[in-house]
Coordinates of C-alpha atoms in Angstrom, one line a residue:
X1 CA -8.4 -12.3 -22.3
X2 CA -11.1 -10.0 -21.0
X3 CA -9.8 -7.5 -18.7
X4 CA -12.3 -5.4 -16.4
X5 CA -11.5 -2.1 -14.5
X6 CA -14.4 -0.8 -12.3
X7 CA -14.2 2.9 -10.6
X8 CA -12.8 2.7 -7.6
X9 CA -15.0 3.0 -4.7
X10 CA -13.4 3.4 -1.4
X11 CA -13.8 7.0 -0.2
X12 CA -11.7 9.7 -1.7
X13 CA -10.2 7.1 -3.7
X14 CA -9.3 8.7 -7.5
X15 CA -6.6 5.7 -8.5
X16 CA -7.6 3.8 -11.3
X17 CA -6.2 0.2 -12.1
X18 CA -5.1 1.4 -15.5
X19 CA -4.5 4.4 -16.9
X20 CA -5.4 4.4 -21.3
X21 CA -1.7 3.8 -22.3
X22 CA -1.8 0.7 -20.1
X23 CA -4.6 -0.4 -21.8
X24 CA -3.8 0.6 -25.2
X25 CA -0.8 -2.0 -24.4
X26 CA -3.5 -4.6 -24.0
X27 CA -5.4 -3.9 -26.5
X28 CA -2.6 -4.4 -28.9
X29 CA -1.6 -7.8 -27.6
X30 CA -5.2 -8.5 -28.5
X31 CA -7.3 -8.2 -25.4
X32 CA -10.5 -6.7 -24.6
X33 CA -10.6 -3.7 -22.0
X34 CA -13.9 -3.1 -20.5
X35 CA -13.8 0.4 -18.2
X36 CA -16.9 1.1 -15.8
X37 CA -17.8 4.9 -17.0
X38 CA -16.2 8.1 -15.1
X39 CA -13.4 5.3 -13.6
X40 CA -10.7 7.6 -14.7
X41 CA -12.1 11.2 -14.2
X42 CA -10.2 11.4 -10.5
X43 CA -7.2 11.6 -12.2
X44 CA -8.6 13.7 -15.2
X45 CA -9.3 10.7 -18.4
X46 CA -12.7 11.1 -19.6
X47 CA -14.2 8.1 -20.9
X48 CA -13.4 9.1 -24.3
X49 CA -10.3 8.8 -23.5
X50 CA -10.4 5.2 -22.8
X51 CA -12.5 4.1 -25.7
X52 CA -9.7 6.1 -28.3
X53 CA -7.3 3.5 -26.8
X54 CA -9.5 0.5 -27.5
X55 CA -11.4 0.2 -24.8
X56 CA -15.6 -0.6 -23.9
X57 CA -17.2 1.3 -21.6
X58 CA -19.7 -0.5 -19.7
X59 CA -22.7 1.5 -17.1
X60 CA -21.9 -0.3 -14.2
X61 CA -19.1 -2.5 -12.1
X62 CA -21.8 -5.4 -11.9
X63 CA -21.2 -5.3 -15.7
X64 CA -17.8 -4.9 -15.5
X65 CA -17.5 -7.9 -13.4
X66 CA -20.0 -10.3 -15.4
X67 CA -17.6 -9.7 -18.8
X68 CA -13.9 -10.0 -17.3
X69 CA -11.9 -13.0 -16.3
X70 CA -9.6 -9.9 -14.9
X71 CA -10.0 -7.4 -12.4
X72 CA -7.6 -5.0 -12.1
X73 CA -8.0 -2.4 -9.4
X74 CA -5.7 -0.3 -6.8
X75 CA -7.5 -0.9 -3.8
X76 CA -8.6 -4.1 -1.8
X77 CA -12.1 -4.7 -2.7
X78 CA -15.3 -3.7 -1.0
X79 CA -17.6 -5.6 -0.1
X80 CA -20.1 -5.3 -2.5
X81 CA -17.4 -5.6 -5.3
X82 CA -16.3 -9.0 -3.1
X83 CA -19.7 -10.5 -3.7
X84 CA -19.5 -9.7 -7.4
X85 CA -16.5 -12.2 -8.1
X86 CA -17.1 -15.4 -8.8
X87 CA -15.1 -18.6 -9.2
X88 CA -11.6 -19.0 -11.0
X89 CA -12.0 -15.2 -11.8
X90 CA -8.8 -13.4 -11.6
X91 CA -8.6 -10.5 -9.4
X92 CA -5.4 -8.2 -9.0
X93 CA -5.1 -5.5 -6.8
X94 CA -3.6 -4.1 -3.4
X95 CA -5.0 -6.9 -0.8
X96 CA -3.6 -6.1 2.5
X97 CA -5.0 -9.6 4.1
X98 CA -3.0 -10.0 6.8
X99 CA -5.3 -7.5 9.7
X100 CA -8.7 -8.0 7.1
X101 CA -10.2 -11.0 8.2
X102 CA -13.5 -10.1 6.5
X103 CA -12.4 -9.8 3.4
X104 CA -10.2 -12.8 3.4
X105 CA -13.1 -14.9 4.2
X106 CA -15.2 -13.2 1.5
X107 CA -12.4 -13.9 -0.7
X108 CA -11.9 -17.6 0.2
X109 CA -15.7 -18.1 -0.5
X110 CA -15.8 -16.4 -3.8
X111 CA -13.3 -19.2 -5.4
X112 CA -11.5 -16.8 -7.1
X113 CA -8.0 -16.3 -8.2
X114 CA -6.6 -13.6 -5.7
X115 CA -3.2 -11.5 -6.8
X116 CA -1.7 -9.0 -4.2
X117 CA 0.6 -6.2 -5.7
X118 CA 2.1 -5.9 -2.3
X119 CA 3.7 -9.4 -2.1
X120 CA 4.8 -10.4 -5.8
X121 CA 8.7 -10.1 -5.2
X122 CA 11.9 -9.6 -7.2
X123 CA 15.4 -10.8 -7.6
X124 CA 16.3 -8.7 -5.1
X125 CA 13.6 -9.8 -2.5
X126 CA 12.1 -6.4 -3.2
X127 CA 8.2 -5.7 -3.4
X128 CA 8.1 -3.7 -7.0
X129 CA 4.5 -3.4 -7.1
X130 CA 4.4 -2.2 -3.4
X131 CA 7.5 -0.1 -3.9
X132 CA 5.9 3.0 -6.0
X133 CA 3.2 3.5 -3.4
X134 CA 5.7 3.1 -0.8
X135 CA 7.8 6.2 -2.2
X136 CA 4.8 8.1 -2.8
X137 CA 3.2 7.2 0.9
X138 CA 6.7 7.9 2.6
X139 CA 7.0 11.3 0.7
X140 CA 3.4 12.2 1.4
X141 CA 4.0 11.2 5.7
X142 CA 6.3 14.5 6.4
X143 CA 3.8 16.2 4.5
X144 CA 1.2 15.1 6.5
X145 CA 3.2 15.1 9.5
X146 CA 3.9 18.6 8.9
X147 CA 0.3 19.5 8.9
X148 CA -0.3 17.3 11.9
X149 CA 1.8 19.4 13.9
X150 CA 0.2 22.3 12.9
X151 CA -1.3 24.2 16.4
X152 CA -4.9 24.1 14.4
X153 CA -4.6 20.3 14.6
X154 CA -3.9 19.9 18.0
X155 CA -0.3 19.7 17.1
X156 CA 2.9 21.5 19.0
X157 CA 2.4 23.9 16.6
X158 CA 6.0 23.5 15.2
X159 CA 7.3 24.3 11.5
X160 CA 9.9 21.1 10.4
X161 CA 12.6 23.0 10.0
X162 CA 12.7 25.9 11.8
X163 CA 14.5 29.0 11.3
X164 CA 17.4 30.4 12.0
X165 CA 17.7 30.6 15.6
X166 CA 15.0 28.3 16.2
X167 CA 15.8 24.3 16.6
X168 CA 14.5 21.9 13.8
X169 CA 11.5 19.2 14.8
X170 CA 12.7 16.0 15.7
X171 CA 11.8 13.8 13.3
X172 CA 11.8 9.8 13.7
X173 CA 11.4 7.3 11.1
X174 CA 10.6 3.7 12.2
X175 CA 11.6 1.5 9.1
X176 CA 14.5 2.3 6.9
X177 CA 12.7 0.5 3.6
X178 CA 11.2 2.4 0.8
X179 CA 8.5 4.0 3.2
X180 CA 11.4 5.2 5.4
X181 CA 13.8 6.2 2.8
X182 CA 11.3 8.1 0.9
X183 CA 10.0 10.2 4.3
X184 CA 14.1 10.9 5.5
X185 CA 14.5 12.1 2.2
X186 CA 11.7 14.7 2.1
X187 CA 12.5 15.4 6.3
X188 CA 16.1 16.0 5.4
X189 CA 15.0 18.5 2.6
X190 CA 13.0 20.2 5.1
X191 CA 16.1 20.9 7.6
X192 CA 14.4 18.6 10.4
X193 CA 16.6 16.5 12.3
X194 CA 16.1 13.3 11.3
X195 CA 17.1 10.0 13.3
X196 CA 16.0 6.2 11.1
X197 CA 15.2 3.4 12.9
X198 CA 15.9 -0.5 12.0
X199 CA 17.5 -3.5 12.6
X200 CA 19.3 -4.5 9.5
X201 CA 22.9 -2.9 9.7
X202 CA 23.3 -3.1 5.7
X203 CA 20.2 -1.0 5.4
X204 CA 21.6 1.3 8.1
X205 CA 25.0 1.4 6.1
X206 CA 23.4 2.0 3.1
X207 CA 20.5 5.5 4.4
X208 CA 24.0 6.6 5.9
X209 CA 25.8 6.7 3.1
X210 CA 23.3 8.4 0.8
X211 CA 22.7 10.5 3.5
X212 CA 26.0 11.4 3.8
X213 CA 25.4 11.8 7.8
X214 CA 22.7 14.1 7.3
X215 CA 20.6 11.4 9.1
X216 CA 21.2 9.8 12.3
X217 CA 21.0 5.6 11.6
X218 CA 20.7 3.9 14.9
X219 CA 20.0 0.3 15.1
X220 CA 16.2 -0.5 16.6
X221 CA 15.7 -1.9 19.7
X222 CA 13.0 -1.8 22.0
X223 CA 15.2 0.8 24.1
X224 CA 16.2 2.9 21.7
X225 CA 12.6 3.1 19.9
X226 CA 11.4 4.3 23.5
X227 CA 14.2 6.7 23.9
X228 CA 13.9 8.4 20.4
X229 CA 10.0 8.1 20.2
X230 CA 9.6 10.3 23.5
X231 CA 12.2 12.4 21.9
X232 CA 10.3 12.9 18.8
X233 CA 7.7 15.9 17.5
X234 CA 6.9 13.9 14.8
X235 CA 7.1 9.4 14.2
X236 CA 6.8 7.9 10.9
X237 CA 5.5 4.6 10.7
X238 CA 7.3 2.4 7.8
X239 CA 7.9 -0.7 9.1
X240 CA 6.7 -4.0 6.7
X241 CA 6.5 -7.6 7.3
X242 CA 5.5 -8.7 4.1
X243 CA 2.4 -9.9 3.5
X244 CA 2.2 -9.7 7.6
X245 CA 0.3 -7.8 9.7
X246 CA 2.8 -4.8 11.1
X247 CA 4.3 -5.3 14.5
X248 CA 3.4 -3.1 17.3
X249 CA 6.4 -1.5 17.9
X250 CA 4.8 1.6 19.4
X251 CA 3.1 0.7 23.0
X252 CA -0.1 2.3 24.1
X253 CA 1.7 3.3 27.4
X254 CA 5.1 4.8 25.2
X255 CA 2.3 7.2 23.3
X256 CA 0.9 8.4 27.0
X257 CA 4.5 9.2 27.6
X258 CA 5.2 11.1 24.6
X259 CA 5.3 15.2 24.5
X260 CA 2.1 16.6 24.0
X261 CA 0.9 17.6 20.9
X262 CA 3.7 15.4 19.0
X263 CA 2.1 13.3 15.8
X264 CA 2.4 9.5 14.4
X265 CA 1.9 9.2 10.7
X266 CA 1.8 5.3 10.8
X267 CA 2.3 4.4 7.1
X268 CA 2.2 0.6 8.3
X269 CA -1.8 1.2 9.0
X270 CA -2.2 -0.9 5.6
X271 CA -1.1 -4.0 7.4
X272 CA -2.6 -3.1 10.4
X273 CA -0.8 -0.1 12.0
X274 CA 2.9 0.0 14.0
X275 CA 1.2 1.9 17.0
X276 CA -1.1 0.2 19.7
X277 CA -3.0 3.4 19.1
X278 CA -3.7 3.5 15.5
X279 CA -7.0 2.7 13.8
X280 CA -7.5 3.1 10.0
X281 CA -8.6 7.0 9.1
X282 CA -9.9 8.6 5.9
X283 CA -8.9 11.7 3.7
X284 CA -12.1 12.9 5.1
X285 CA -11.3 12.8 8.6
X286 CA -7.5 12.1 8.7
X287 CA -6.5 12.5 12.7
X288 CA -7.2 11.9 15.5
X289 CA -5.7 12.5 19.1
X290 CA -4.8 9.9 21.7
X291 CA -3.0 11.2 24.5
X292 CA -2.2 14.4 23.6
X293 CA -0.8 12.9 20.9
X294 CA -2.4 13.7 16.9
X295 CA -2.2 10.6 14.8
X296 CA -2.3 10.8 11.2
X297 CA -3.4 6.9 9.6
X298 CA -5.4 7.3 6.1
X299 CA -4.9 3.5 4.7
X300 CA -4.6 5.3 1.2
X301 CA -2.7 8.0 1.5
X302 CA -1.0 7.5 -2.4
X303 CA -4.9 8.6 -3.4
X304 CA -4.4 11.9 -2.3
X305 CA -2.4 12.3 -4.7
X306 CA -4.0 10.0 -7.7
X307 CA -2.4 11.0 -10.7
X308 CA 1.2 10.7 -9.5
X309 CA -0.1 7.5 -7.6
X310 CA -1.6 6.0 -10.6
X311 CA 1.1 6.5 -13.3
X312 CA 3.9 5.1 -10.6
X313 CA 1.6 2.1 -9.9
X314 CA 1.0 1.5 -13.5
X315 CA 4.5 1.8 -14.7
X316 CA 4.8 -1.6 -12.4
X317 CA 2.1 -3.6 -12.8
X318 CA 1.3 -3.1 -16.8
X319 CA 4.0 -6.3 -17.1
X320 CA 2.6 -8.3 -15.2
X321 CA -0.9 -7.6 -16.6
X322 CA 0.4 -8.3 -20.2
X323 CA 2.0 -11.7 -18.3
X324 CA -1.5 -12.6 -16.8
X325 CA -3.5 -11.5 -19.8
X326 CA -1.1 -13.6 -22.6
X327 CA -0.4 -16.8 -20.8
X328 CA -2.9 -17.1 -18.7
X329 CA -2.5 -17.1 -15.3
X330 CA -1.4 -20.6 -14.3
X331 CA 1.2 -20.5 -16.8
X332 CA 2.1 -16.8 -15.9
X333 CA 2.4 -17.9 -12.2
X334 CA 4.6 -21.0 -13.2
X335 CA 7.0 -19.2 -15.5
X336 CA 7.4 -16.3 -12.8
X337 CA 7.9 -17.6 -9.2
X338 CA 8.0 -13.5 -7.8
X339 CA 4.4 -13.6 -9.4
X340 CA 3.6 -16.7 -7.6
X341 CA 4.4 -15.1 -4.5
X342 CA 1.7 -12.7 -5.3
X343 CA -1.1 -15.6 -5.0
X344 CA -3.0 -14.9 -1.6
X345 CA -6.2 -16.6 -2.4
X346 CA -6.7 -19.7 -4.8
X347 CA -10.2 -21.6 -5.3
X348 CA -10.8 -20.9 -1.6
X349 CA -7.4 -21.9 0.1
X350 CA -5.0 -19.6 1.5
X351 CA -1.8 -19.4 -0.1
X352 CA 0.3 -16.8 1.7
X353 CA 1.6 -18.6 4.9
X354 CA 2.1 -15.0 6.3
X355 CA -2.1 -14.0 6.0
X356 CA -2.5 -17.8 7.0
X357 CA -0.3 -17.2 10.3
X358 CA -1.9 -14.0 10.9
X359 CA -5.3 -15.5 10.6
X360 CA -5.1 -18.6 12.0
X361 CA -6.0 -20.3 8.6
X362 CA -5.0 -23.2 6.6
X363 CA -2.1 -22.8 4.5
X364 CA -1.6 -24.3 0.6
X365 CA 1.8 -23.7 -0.9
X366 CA 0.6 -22.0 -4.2
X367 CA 2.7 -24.1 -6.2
X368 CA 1.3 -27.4 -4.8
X369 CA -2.7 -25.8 -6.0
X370 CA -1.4 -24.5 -9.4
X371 CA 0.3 -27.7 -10.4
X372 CA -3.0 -29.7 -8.9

């Protein structure tokens, strides 16, 4: 197979959909990796780099998308990359449908074979592809909570964790997944005081026991999200529906109510944001304040740090890219129904009943248009 990876071109976007080991591995399997020049030099690999592993480098990602029957990229693509596929083309990326209905329709037109990383599943109903991006996005959220609260940013002007003889922030995580686990765990290290929100009791077992009771786990409601959010200095954001967009579980009117100058790093902004409040922010211009209150919502937050981001995402994807690449991928999609759930868009239907729910769209089962 033919495998294309253009540069990425969202804004401050440095990820690249494979790093030169990955595509060493493809190139031994006997595939052809074209790269579109400079894709790699965010995260420091020169295009000689890539062509020592195998690779071709090609001027431009209209050439990179005229060679490959596979894109592979981090982030959802732009519009100008949208109008480059064409049909039965395979693209696999980081879609994010669900609050995008632009995209989806560009998508649906373009007739091409559409792959989210964020809802292929496991054995244990798990998102491995969403996962690393997850740890890295929920470690990154205290970071950029911390700096959120900073005085300078219209924060409270608090440190985390105090200091002796001074009381810890408040800190309250919404979600108790990977997101949530990820941003208690960095909190905790911090010396904050740190109270996880969410309604599965196992999960809540389970962050209390590593957490040997160095978190407070209290089941989510909507009266205990209002009591602990107007409690809070600083709320993270992790809830996921998969393939859904994210529930509002923060109201307009509970952000009016909470103390001045406390932050929301909403993690969910991907899938459209937790908060009633939050609107998709760049690494340019990461904040903003509603209320009195500084929200923090960059949709790609794992680019700020692009090297660690890229290696994580790569260590997960790479086998399903070898799947996709050696079978092909309608036998690829029937041998592996967790890659099957990663189908969004095929030959212009939708295929994800959550993005079709969200979007008020037709729904296909994916195996029913595979097997056709």
């Amino acid at each position: 197979m033919i495998i294309g990876v253009p540069k990425e071109i969202k804004v401050h976007e440095y990820r690249v959909g494979m790093v030169p080991a990955s595509v060493k591995e493809l190139v031994s399997h006997g595939h052809s990796v074209y790269v579109e020049t400079q894709a790699g030099t965010g995260i420091g690999f020169s295009d000689e780099d890539y062509v020592a592993v195998g690779a071709e480098i090609l001027p431009t990602a209209a050439d990179v998308f005229a060679k490959a029957e596979m894109i592979v990229k981090v982030k959802e693509p732009q519009a100008v990359e949208r109008a480059m596929l064409r049909e039965g083309q395979i693209l696999f990326t980081y879609l994010h449908l669900a609050p995008d209905p632009e995209q989806t329709h560009d998508l649906i037109n373009s007739k091409a074979v559409c792959i989210a990383y964020e809802t292929v599943t496991d054995d244990k109903g798990q998102l491995p592809l969403l996962a690393p991006m997850s740890e890295v996005a929920g470690r990154m959220s205290i970071q950029a909570g911390a700096f959120a609260l900073e005085k300078s940013r219209g924060g409270r002007g608090m440190l985390l964790g105090g200091v002796p003889g001074v009381e810890p922030a408040k800190v309250v995580v919404i979600g108790g997944g990977v997101v949530g686990a990820n941003a208690a765990q960095m909190a905790v290290g911090l010396r904050a005081d740190v109270t996880i929100l969410d309604r599965n009791i196992d999960v809540l077992r389970s962050l209390d026991a590593q957490f040997a009771g160095k978190v407070k786990a209290v089941y989510s409601t909507k009266d205990a999200i209002e009591k602990h959010v107007l409690d809070a200095d600083l709320v993270i954001g992790g809830v996921l529906v998969k393939g859904a967009a994210a529930p509002k579980l923060i109201t307009a009117d509970l952000v009016k109510r909470m103390k001045p100058g406390a932050a929301i790093v909403d993690v969910a902004i991907d899938q459209g944001g937790c908060a009633e409040t939050s609107h998709a922010t760049t690494h340019s211009e990461p904040t903003y304040i509603v209320d009195d209150v500084v929200h923090y919502c960059v949709a790609n937050m794992p680019g700020a740090v692009a090297r660690t981001s890229t290696f994580a995402l790569n260590n997960a994807t790479l086998p399903y890219i070898v799947a996709l690449a050696n079978k092909g991928y309608k036998q690829a999609l029937l041998d592996d129904k967790h890659l099957m759930n990663g189908l969004n868009v095929f030959n212009g239907q939708i295929t994800c009943e959550e993005v079709s729910e969200a979007l008020d769209l037709p729904y296909v089962a994916a195996e029913d248009v595979i097997v056709a």
